[in-house]
Coordinates of C-alpha atoms and ligand atoms in Angstrom, one line a residue:
X1022 CA 166.0 183.4 35.7
X1023 CA 162.7 182.0 37.0
X1024 CA 162.8 180.5 40.5
X1025 CA 162.7 176.7 40.7
X1026 CA 159.4 176.7 42.6
X1027 CA 157.5 178.3 39.7
X1028 CA 154.7 175.9 38.6
X1029 CA 155.5 173.6 35.7
X1030 CA 152.7 171.3 34.6
X1031 CA 153.4 168.2 32.5
X1032 CA 151.2 165.6 30.9
X1033 CA 151.8 162.3 32.8
X1034 CA 150.9 159.3 30.7
X1035 CA 150.3 157.3 34.0
X1036 CA 147.3 159.5 34.9
X1037 CA 146.6 160.7 31.3
X1038 CA 146.3 164.2 32.8
X1039 CA 148.3 167.4 33.4
X1040 CA 150.0 167.4 36.8
X1041 CA 152.1 170.0 38.6
X1042 CA 155.7 168.9 38.5
X1043 CA 157.4 168.3 41.8
X1044 CA 160.8 166.5 41.8
X1045 CA 161.6 163.9 44.4
X1046 CA 164.6 165.9 45.5
X1047 CA 164.3 169.7 45.7
X1048 CA 166.2 171.5 42.9
X1049 CA 167.2 168.3 41.1
X1050 CA 165.6 166.3 38.3
X1051 CA 166.6 162.8 37.4
X1052 CA 165.6 162.0 33.8
X1053 CA 165.7 158.8 31.8
X1054 CA 165.4 158.9 28.1
X1055 CA 165.2 155.7 25.9
X1056 CA 168.0 156.0 23.3
X1057 CA 168.8 154.7 19.9
X1058 CA 169.3 151.1 18.7
X1059 CA 172.6 151.5 17.0
X1060 CA 172.2 149.3 13.9
X1061 CA 171.7 152.1 11.4
X1062 CA 171.6 155.9 11.2
X1063 CA 168.8 157.3 13.3
X1064 CA 166.0 158.8 11.2
X1065 CA 164.5 162.2 11.9
X1066 CA 161.4 160.5 13.5
X1067 CA 163.8 159.3 16.2
X1068 CA 165.3 162.8 16.4
X1069 CA 161.8 164.2 17.1
X1070 CA 161.9 162.2 20.3
X1071 CA 165.4 163.3 21.1
X1072 CA 164.8 167.0 20.3
X1073 CA 161.6 166.9 22.5
X1074 CA 163.8 165.5 25.4
X1075 CA 166.3 168.2 24.7
X1076 CA 163.7 170.9 25.0
X1077 CA 162.4 169.3 28.2
X1078 CA 165.9 169.2 29.6
X1079 CA 166.7 172.7 28.6
X1080 CA 163.4 174.0 30.1
X1081 CA 164.1 172.3 33.4
X1082 CA 167.6 173.8 33.4
X1083 CA 166.2 177.2 32.6
X1084 CA 163.9 176.9 35.6
X1085 CA 166.9 176.3 37.8
X1086 CA 166.8 172.5 38.2
X1087 CA 170.0 170.6 38.2
X1088 CA 169.3 167.9 35.6
X1089 CA 170.9 164.4 35.5
X1090 CA 169.9 162.7 32.2
X1091 CA 170.6 159.2 31.2
X1092 CA 170.2 158.0 27.6
X1093 CA 170.9 154.3 26.9
X1094 CA 172.4 152.9 23.7
X1095 CA 170.9 149.6 22.7
X1096 CA 173.9 147.8 21.2
X1097 CA 172.6 144.3 21.4
X1098 CA 169.3 143.0 20.0
X1099 CA 168.0 141.1 17.0
X1100 CA 168.7 144.0 14.6
X1101 CA 172.2 144.8 15.8
X1102 CA 173.2 141.1 15.6
X1103 CA 171.7 140.7 12.1
X1104 CA 173.3 143.9 10.9
X1105 CA 176.7 143.0 12.2
X1106 CA 176.5 139.6 10.5
X1107 CA 175.5 141.1 7.2
X1108 CA 178.3 143.6 7.5
X1109 CA 180.8 140.9 8.3
X1110 CA 181.8 142.8 11.4
X1111 CA 181.9 142.0 15.1
X1112 CA 178.9 143.4 17.0
X1113 CA 181.2 145.8 18.8
X1114 CA 182.8 147.2 15.6
X1115 CA 179.5 147.4 13.8
X1116 CA 177.6 149.3 16.6
X1117 CA 180.7 151.6 17.2
X1118 CA 180.2 153.1 13.8
X1119 CA 176.5 153.9 14.5
X1120 CA 177.2 155.2 17.9
X1121 CA 179.7 157.6 16.4
X1122 CA 177.1 158.7 13.8
X1123 CA 174.5 159.2 16.5
X1124 CA 176.8 161.5 18.4
X1125 CA 177.7 163.4 15.3
X1126 CA 174.0 163.8 14.5
X1127 CA 173.0 165.1 18.0
X1128 CA 175.8 167.7 17.7
X1129 CA 174.4 168.7 14.3
X1130 CA 171.0 169.2 15.9
X1131 CA 172.5 171.1 18.8
X1132 CA 171.1 168.6 21.3
X1133 CA 172.7 169.0 24.7
X1134 CA 174.6 165.9 25.8
X1135 CA 173.2 163.8 28.5
X1136 CA 175.3 163.1 31.6
X1137 CA 175.4 159.4 30.9
X1138 CA 175.2 157.3 27.7
X1139 CA 175.4 153.7 29.0
X1140 CA 175.6 151.0 26.4
X1141 CA 173.7 147.7 27.1
X1142 CA 176.8 145.5 26.4
X1143 CA 178.7 147.3 29.2
X1144 CA 176.0 146.4 31.8
X1145 CA 175.3 142.7 31.3
X1146 CA 176.3 141.9 35.0
X1147 CA 173.8 144.5 36.3
X1148 CA 171.1 143.0 34.1
X1149 CA 171.9 139.4 35.3
X1150 CA 171.8 140.6 38.9
X1151 CA 168.4 142.2 38.4
X1152 CA 167.0 139.1 36.7
X1153 CA 168.3 137.0 39.6
X1154 CA 166.5 139.3 42.0
X1155 CA 163.3 138.8 40.1
X1156 CA 163.8 135.0 40.1
X1157 CA 164.4 135.0 43.9
X1158 CA 161.3 137.0 44.5
X1159 CA 159.2 134.7 42.3
X1160 CA 158.3 137.2 39.6
X1161 CA 160.4 135.4 36.9
X1162 CA 160.9 131.8 35.8
X1163 CA 163.3 129.9 33.6
X1164 CA 161.5 128.2 30.8
X1165 CA 162.3 124.9 29.0
X1166 CA 164.3 126.7 26.3
X1167 CA 166.6 128.2 29.0
X1168 CA 165.2 131.7 28.5
X1169 CA 163.9 133.6 31.5
X1170 CA 160.5 135.4 31.5
X1171 CA 158.7 137.8 33.7
X1172 CA 155.4 136.4 34.8
X1173 CA 152.8 139.1 34.4
X1174 CA 150.2 137.1 36.3
X1175 CA 152.4 137.7 39.4
X1176 CA 152.2 141.5 38.9
X1177 CA 148.7 142.7 39.4
X1178 CA 149.4 146.3 38.3
X1179 CA 150.7 145.2 34.9
X1180 CA 149.1 147.5 32.4
X1181 CA 148.8 150.6 34.5
X1182 CA 150.8 152.8 32.1
X1183 CA 149.3 151.6 28.9
X1184 CA 145.8 151.4 30.6
X1185 CA 145.4 147.8 29.4
X1186 CA 142.4 145.7 30.0
X1187 CA 144.1 142.8 31.6
X1188 CA 141.3 140.3 31.3
X1189 CA 140.9 141.1 27.6
X1190 CA 144.6 140.9 27.0
X1191 CA 144.9 137.5 28.6
X1192 CA 142.1 135.9 26.7
X1193 CA 143.4 137.5 23.6
X1194 CA 146.8 136.0 23.7
X1195 CA 146.1 132.6 25.1
X1196 CA 145.1 131.4 21.7
X1197 CA 148.7 131.3 20.5
X1198 CA 150.3 130.4 23.9
X1199 CA 151.1 126.9 22.6
X1200 CA 153.7 128.3 20.4
X1201 CA 155.8 129.4 23.3
X1202 CA 157.6 127.9 26.2
X1203 CA 156.1 130.7 28.3
X1204 CA 153.5 130.1 30.9
X1205 CA 151.5 133.0 29.4
X1206 CA 152.1 134.3 25.9
X1207 CA 152.1 137.8 27.2
X1208 CA 155.0 137.1 29.6
X1209 CA 158.1 138.9 28.2
X1210 CA 161.7 137.8 28.0
X1211 CA 164.3 139.0 30.5
X1212 CA 167.0 136.7 29.2
X1213 CA 167.0 135.1 25.8
X1214 CA 168.7 131.7 25.5
X1215 CA 171.4 131.6 22.7
X1216 CA 170.4 130.2 19.4
X1217 CA 172.5 129.8 16.2
X1218 CA 171.2 133.1 14.8
X1219 CA 173.0 134.8 17.5
X1220 CA 176.4 133.6 16.2
X1221 CA 179.2 134.7 18.6
X1222 CA 177.0 137.0 20.6
X1223 CA 176.4 135.5 24.0
X1224 CA 177.2 135.9 27.7
X1225 CA 177.3 133.4 30.5
X1226 CA 174.5 133.6 33.0
X1227 CA 173.1 131.3 35.8
X1228 CA 170.5 130.2 33.2
X1229 CA 173.0 129.3 30.5
X1230 CA 174.5 131.3 27.6
X1231 CA 172.4 134.0 26.1
X1232 CA 171.7 137.7 26.0
X1233 CA 169.4 140.1 27.8
X1234 CA 166.0 141.1 26.5
X1235 CA 165.6 144.7 25.5
X1236 CA 163.4 145.9 28.3
X1237 CA 165.6 144.8 31.1
X1238 CA 168.4 147.1 29.8
X1239 CA 166.6 150.2 30.6
X1240 CA 165.5 149.0 34.1
X1241 CA 169.1 148.0 35.0
X1242 CA 170.7 151.1 33.6
X1243 CA 168.2 153.6 35.0
X1244 CA 168.6 152.0 38.4
X1245 CA 172.3 152.1 38.3
X1246 CA 172.6 155.8 37.3
X1247 CA 169.4 157.3 38.8
X1248 CA 168.5 155.0 41.6
X1249 CA 165.3 152.8 42.0
X1250 CA 163.0 155.8 42.0
X1251 CA 163.5 158.9 39.8
X1252 CA 161.5 161.8 38.3
X1253 CA 160.9 161.6 34.6
X1254 CA 161.0 158.9 32.0
X1255 CA 160.4 159.7 28.4
X1256 CA 160.2 158.2 24.9
X1257 CA 158.0 158.2 21.8
X1258 CA 154.4 156.9 22.2
X1259 CA 155.3 153.6 20.6
X1260 CA 157.5 153.0 23.7
X1261 CA 154.5 153.0 26.1
X1262 CA 153.6 149.4 25.4
X1263 CA 155.2 147.0 25.9
X1264 CA 158.6 148.6 26.5
X1265 CA 157.8 151.1 29.3
X1266 CA 155.1 148.9 30.8
X1267 CA 157.7 146.1 31.1
X1268 CA 160.3 148.4 32.6
X1269 CA 157.8 149.4 35.3
X1270 CA 156.9 145.8 36.1
X1271 CA 160.5 144.6 36.3
X1272 CA 161.8 147.6 38.3
X1273 CA 159.0 147.9 40.8
X1274 CA 158.8 144.1 41.3
X1275 CA 162.6 144.0 42.0
X1276 CA 162.8 147.1 44.2
X1277 CA 159.4 147.3 45.9
X1278 CA 159.5 151.0 45.2
X1279 CA 157.8 153.2 42.6
X1280 CA 159.9 153.6 39.4
X1281 CA 159.5 156.9 37.5
X1282 CA 157.1 159.4 38.8
X1283 CA 156.3 161.2 35.5
X1284 CA 156.1 159.6 32.1
X1285 CA 156.2 161.9 29.1
X1286 CA 155.7 160.6 25.6
X1287 CA 156.0 162.5 22.3
X1288 CA 153.7 161.9 19.3
X1289 CA 155.2 160.5 16.1
X1290 CA 156.7 162.3 13.2
X1291 CA 154.5 161.3 10.3
X1292 CA 154.9 161.1 6.6
X1293 CA 151.8 161.2 4.5
X1294 CA 149.7 160.2 7.5
X1295 CA 151.9 157.3 8.6
X1296 CA 154.5 157.0 11.4
X1297 CA 158.0 157.6 10.0
X1298 CA 159.7 154.2 10.6
X1299 CA 162.6 152.2 9.3
X1300 CA 160.2 149.2 8.8
X1301 CA 157.9 151.3 6.6
X1302 CA 160.7 152.6 4.4
X1303 CA 159.3 156.1 4.6
X1304 CA 162.1 157.6 6.6
X1305 CA 164.8 160.2 6.1
X1306 CA 168.0 160.2 8.1
X1307 CA 169.4 163.6 9.1
X1308 CA 172.2 163.0 6.5
X1309 CA 169.6 162.6 3.8
X1310 CA 168.2 166.0 4.6
X1311 CA 171.6 167.7 4.9
X1312 CA 172.5 166.4 1.5
X1313 CA 169.5 168.3 0.2
X1314 CA 171.0 171.5 1.4
X1315 CA 169.2 172.0 4.7
X1316 CA 171.0 172.6 7.9
X1317 CA 170.8 170.9 11.3
X1318 CA 169.5 174.1 12.7
X1319 CA 166.5 174.1 10.3
X1320 CA 165.7 170.4 11.0
X1321 CA 165.9 171.2 14.8
X1322 CA 163.5 174.1 14.4
X1323 CA 161.1 172.0 12.4
X1324 CA 161.1 169.2 14.9
X1325 CA 160.9 171.6 17.9
X1326 CA 158.2 173.8 16.6
X1327 CA 155.1 171.6 17.2
X1328 CA 153.8 170.7 20.6
X1329 CA 155.4 167.4 21.6
X1330 CA 152.1 165.6 22.0
X1331 CA 150.8 166.7 18.6
X1332 CA 151.5 164.6 15.6
X1333 CA 153.9 166.4 13.2
X1334 CA 153.7 165.8 9.5
X1335 CA 157.1 166.0 7.8
X1336 CA 157.4 167.8 4.5
X1337 CA 160.1 169.7 2.7
X1338 CA 157.9 172.8 2.5
X1339 CA 157.7 172.9 6.3
X1340 CA 161.5 172.8 6.3
X1341 CA 161.4 175.8 4.0
X1342 CA 159.1 177.5 6.4
X1343 CA 161.5 176.8 9.2
X1344 CA 164.3 178.4 7.1
X1345 CA 162.2 181.5 6.6
X1346 CA 161.4 181.7 10.4
X1347 CA 165.0 181.4 11.3
X1348 CA 166.0 184.0 8.8
X1349 CA 163.6 186.4 10.4
X1350 CA 165.2 185.7 13.8
X1351 CA 168.7 186.1 12.4
X1352 CA 167.8 189.5 10.8
X1353 CA 166.3 190.8 14.0
X1354 CA 169.3 189.6 16.1
X1355 CA 171.6 191.4 13.6
X1356 CA 169.6 194.6 13.9
X1357 CA 169.7 194.4 17.7
X1358 CA 173.5 193.8 17.7
X1359 CA 174.0 196.8 15.5
X1360 CA 171.7 199.0 17.5
X1361 CA 173.2 197.9 20.9
X1362 CA 176.8 198.3 19.9
X1363 CA 178.8 197.9 23.1
X1364 CA 176.3 199.5 25.4
X1365 CA 175.3 197.7 28.5
X1366 CA 171.7 196.3 28.7
X1367 CA 169.1 198.4 30.5
X1368 CA 165.5 197.5 31.6
X1369 CA 163.5 195.5 29.1
X1370 CA 160.8 197.6 27.3
X1371 CA 157.2 196.8 28.5
X1372 CA 156.3 194.9 25.3
X1373 CA 159.4 192.7 25.7
X1374 CA 158.6 192.0 29.3
X1375 CA 155.1 191.0 28.4
X1376 CA 156.4 188.6 25.7
X1377 CA 158.9 187.2 28.3
X1378 CA 156.0 186.4 30.6
X1379 CA 154.0 184.8 27.9
X1380 CA 157.0 182.7 26.7
X1381 CA 157.6 181.3 30.3
X1382 CA 153.9 180.7 31.0
X1383 CA 153.6 178.8 27.7
X1384 CA 156.6 176.6 28.4
X1385 CA 155.3 175.9 32.0
X1386 CA 152.1 174.7 30.4
X1387 CA 153.4 171.3 29.3
X1388 CA 156.0 172.8 27.1
X1389 CA 153.6 174.7 24.9
X1390 CA 156.3 175.6 22.3
X1391 CA 153.9 177.0 19.7
X1392 CA 152.6 179.6 22.2
X1393 CA 156.2 180.3 23.3
X1394 CA 157.3 180.8 19.7
X1395 CA 154.3 183.1 19.1
X1396 CA 155.5 185.3 22.0
X1397 CA 159.0 185.3 20.5
X1398 CA 157.7 186.4 17.1
X1399 CA 155.5 189.0 18.6
X1400 CA 158.6 190.4 20.3
X1401 CA 160.4 190.5 16.9
X1402 CA 157.4 192.4 15.4
X1403 CA 157.3 194.9 18.3
X1404 CA 161.1 195.2 18.3
X1405 CA 161.3 195.9 14.5
X1406 CA 158.5 198.4 14.8
X1407 CA 160.3 200.2 17.7
X1408 CA 163.6 200.2 15.8
X1409 CA 161.9 201.6 12.7
X1410 CA 160.3 204.3 14.8
X1411 CA 163.7 205.0 16.6
X1412 CA 162.1 204.3 20.0
X1413 CA 164.4 201.4 20.9
X1414 CA 167.7 203.0 22.0
X1415 CA 171.0 201.1 22.4
X1416 CA 170.6 200.0 26.0
X1417 CA 167.0 198.7 25.3
X1418 CA 168.3 196.9 22.2
X1419 CA 171.0 195.2 24.3
X1420 CA 168.3 194.2 26.9
X1421 CA 166.1 192.7 24.2
X1422 CA 169.1 190.9 22.7
X1423 CA 169.9 189.4 26.1
X1424 CA 166.3 188.2 26.4
X1425 CA 166.6 186.4 23.0
X1426 CA 169.8 184.8 24.1
X1427 CA 168.1 183.6 27.3
X1428 CA 165.3 182.2 25.3
X1429 CA 167.9 180.5 23.1
X1430 CA 169.3 178.6 26.0
X1431 CA 166.0 176.8 25.7
X1432 CA 165.5 176.8 21.9
X1433 CA 169.1 176.3 20.7
X1434 CA 168.4 177.7 17.3
X1435 CA 169.6 181.3 17.2
X1436 CA 172.7 182.0 15.2
X1437 CA 175.2 183.9 17.4
X1438 CA 177.2 186.5 15.6
X1439 CA 180.5 184.8 16.4
X1440 CA 179.1 181.6 15.0
X1441 CA 178.2 183.3 11.8
X1442 CA 179.6 180.7 9.4
X1443 CA 178.0 181.2 6.0
X1444 CA 175.4 178.5 5.1
X1445 CA 177.3 177.1 2.2
X1446 CA 180.4 176.6 4.3
X1447 CA 178.2 175.0 7.0
X1448 CA 176.7 172.7 4.5
X1449 CA 180.1 171.6 3.2
X1450 CA 181.2 171.0 6.8
X1451 CA 178.2 168.8 7.4
X1452 CA 178.9 166.8 4.2
X1453 CA 182.5 166.4 5.3
X1454 CA 181.5 165.2 8.7
X1455 CA 179.4 162.5 7.0
X1456 CA 182.1 161.7 4.6
X1457 CA 184.6 161.2 7.4
X1458 CA 182.1 159.1 9.4
X1459 CA 181.8 156.8 6.3
X1460 CA 185.7 156.9 6.0
X1461 CA 185.4 158.4 2.6
X1462 CA 188.7 160.2 2.9
X1463 CA 188.9 161.2 -0.8
X1464 CA 185.6 163.1 -0.5
X1465 CA 186.7 164.6 2.8
X1466 CA 189.8 166.0 1.2
X1467 CA 187.9 167.4 -1.8
X1468 CA 185.4 169.1 0.6
X1469 CA 188.3 170.6 2.5
X1470 CA 189.5 172.3 -0.7
X1471 CA 186.0 173.5 -1.5
X1472 CA 185.7 175.0 2.0
X1473 CA 189.2 176.6 1.6
X1474 CA 188.1 178.2 -1.7
X1475 CA 185.3 179.9 0.3
X1476 CA 187.8 181.4 2.7
X1477 CA 187.7 179.0 5.7
X1478 CA 190.3 176.6 6.9
X1479 CA 189.0 173.4 8.5
X1480 CA 191.0 171.5 11.1
X1481 CA 190.3 168.1 12.4
X1482 CA 190.5 167.8 16.2
X1483 CA 189.6 164.9 18.6
X1484 CA 186.3 166.8 19.2
X1485 CA 185.5 167.0 15.5
X1486 CA 186.0 169.7 12.8
X1487 CA 186.9 173.3 13.7
X1488 CA 186.9 176.3 11.4
X1489 CA 189.2 179.2 11.2
X1490 CA 188.6 182.2 8.9
X1491 CA 191.5 182.1 6.4
Ligands
AMP76 P1 164.1 153.0 18.4 O1 165.6 153.2 18.0 O2 163.2 152.5 17.4 O3 164.1 152.3 19.8 O4 163.5 154.5 18.7 C1 164.2 155.4 19.5 C2 163.3 156.5 19.9 O5 162.7 157.2 18.8 C3 162.1 156.0 20.8 O6 161.9 156.9 21.9 C4 160.9 156.0 19.8 O7 159.7 156.1 20.5 C5 161.2 157.2 19.0 N1 160.6 157.2 17.6 C6 160.7 156.2 16.7 N2 160.0 156.6 15.6 C7 159.5 157.8 15.8 C8 158.7 158.8 15.0 N3 158.3 158.5 13.8 N4 158.4 159.9 15.7 C9 158.8 160.2 16.9 N5 159.5 159.4 17.7 C10 159.9 158.2 17.1
ZN77 ZN1 164.0 152.1 27.1

């Protein structure tokens, strides 16, 4: 294990440069990650962001930091309200289905759970309190339509994250300012007054019935679970403006303290040169991909394998390449296990030590995963050659195997022998998980029989499906 004081450098969107990472409190990292809007299944573009955050979390843990991660669930906004109305369900029942689906999906992708998953609707009082504080301090105003807005004119550093040209921004938006009750069209809503499109969704507030704006959620919930100042805030690059810019303005104006010290943003998952997005209709959910016979592990590897700041183009042939790469890892792990038997690990051979050093140096360099994986595959090549030549004896094999398992605490993609469920059974299990999430009990039962025919018994527990070899 590397000592916590080893240098890690990360790219901070605030400075647009690489900075050495130093936490506010020694040995501890407080991390806020913007979570899903639960009105539909998340698509794999969203999961690129969550897999990147998982890699960050795992690397920080590897380095010995104690990580406290918060990921919010946006369960009230225009899309969730519209979706619940179209489905003829209450907002709560509608979003509960997609919250469950989200947790199923992150398990399928082997994403480590965050410490807190606060839902917006459980934190309305905290948001009202925060807005009240902004009103008292003169940063917010209640408009004629009973909505409350943040006045960006009162906050001179507005634009520091997105590196906005404030003068340009103001003159640009003034043109359409008449359409709004806002003092400045760039002001953003902290509280949205109820209108008939909101149906039954409304909460009482000092400014009348309504609901919170999206940005205030993340300020209120990060503050509650991580304090006014914390270490790292992440999201996809589309979150930089306005969402994260607005979070900074609200939080720093209310607290008079710096908000997040480091801002890390991942590039988009693309399809044919365009961002994968629900609005563009060019998206795949994880379930779409599993239904085509790929596994969560393969999708994870594909999303993980490119540097987080580089755009990644999604194709099925790259998923096939992920499958091949994983197969190579599995084969090597199997060879090591056979060669090691029950012998205790000895020192690592020199070539493995060198690869270990390269892996760690790469990850410390702003999570340079491509270089880290190159070190891992070099170790596979060297290891296979040594096994072929008979120069890697049992204790050395055990040590190399241990190194790979240590790496896998970061990567989360290596098949452990005791998890060796055959791919066809795994696939059926994934399908059955989706069938159960959709309450398709008939399909769930027929999948159980198919799994039994392959020699495995599936049991449903409160934690999900478990398998026993029949
Ligand atoms: P949303 O549910 O749209 O708020 O998005 C949730 C998270 O997914 C945010 O951090 C977004 O920045 C991120 N995201 C959305 N689309 C993509 C994409 N195509 N590639 C990477 N991240 C994305
Ligand atoms: Zn957020």
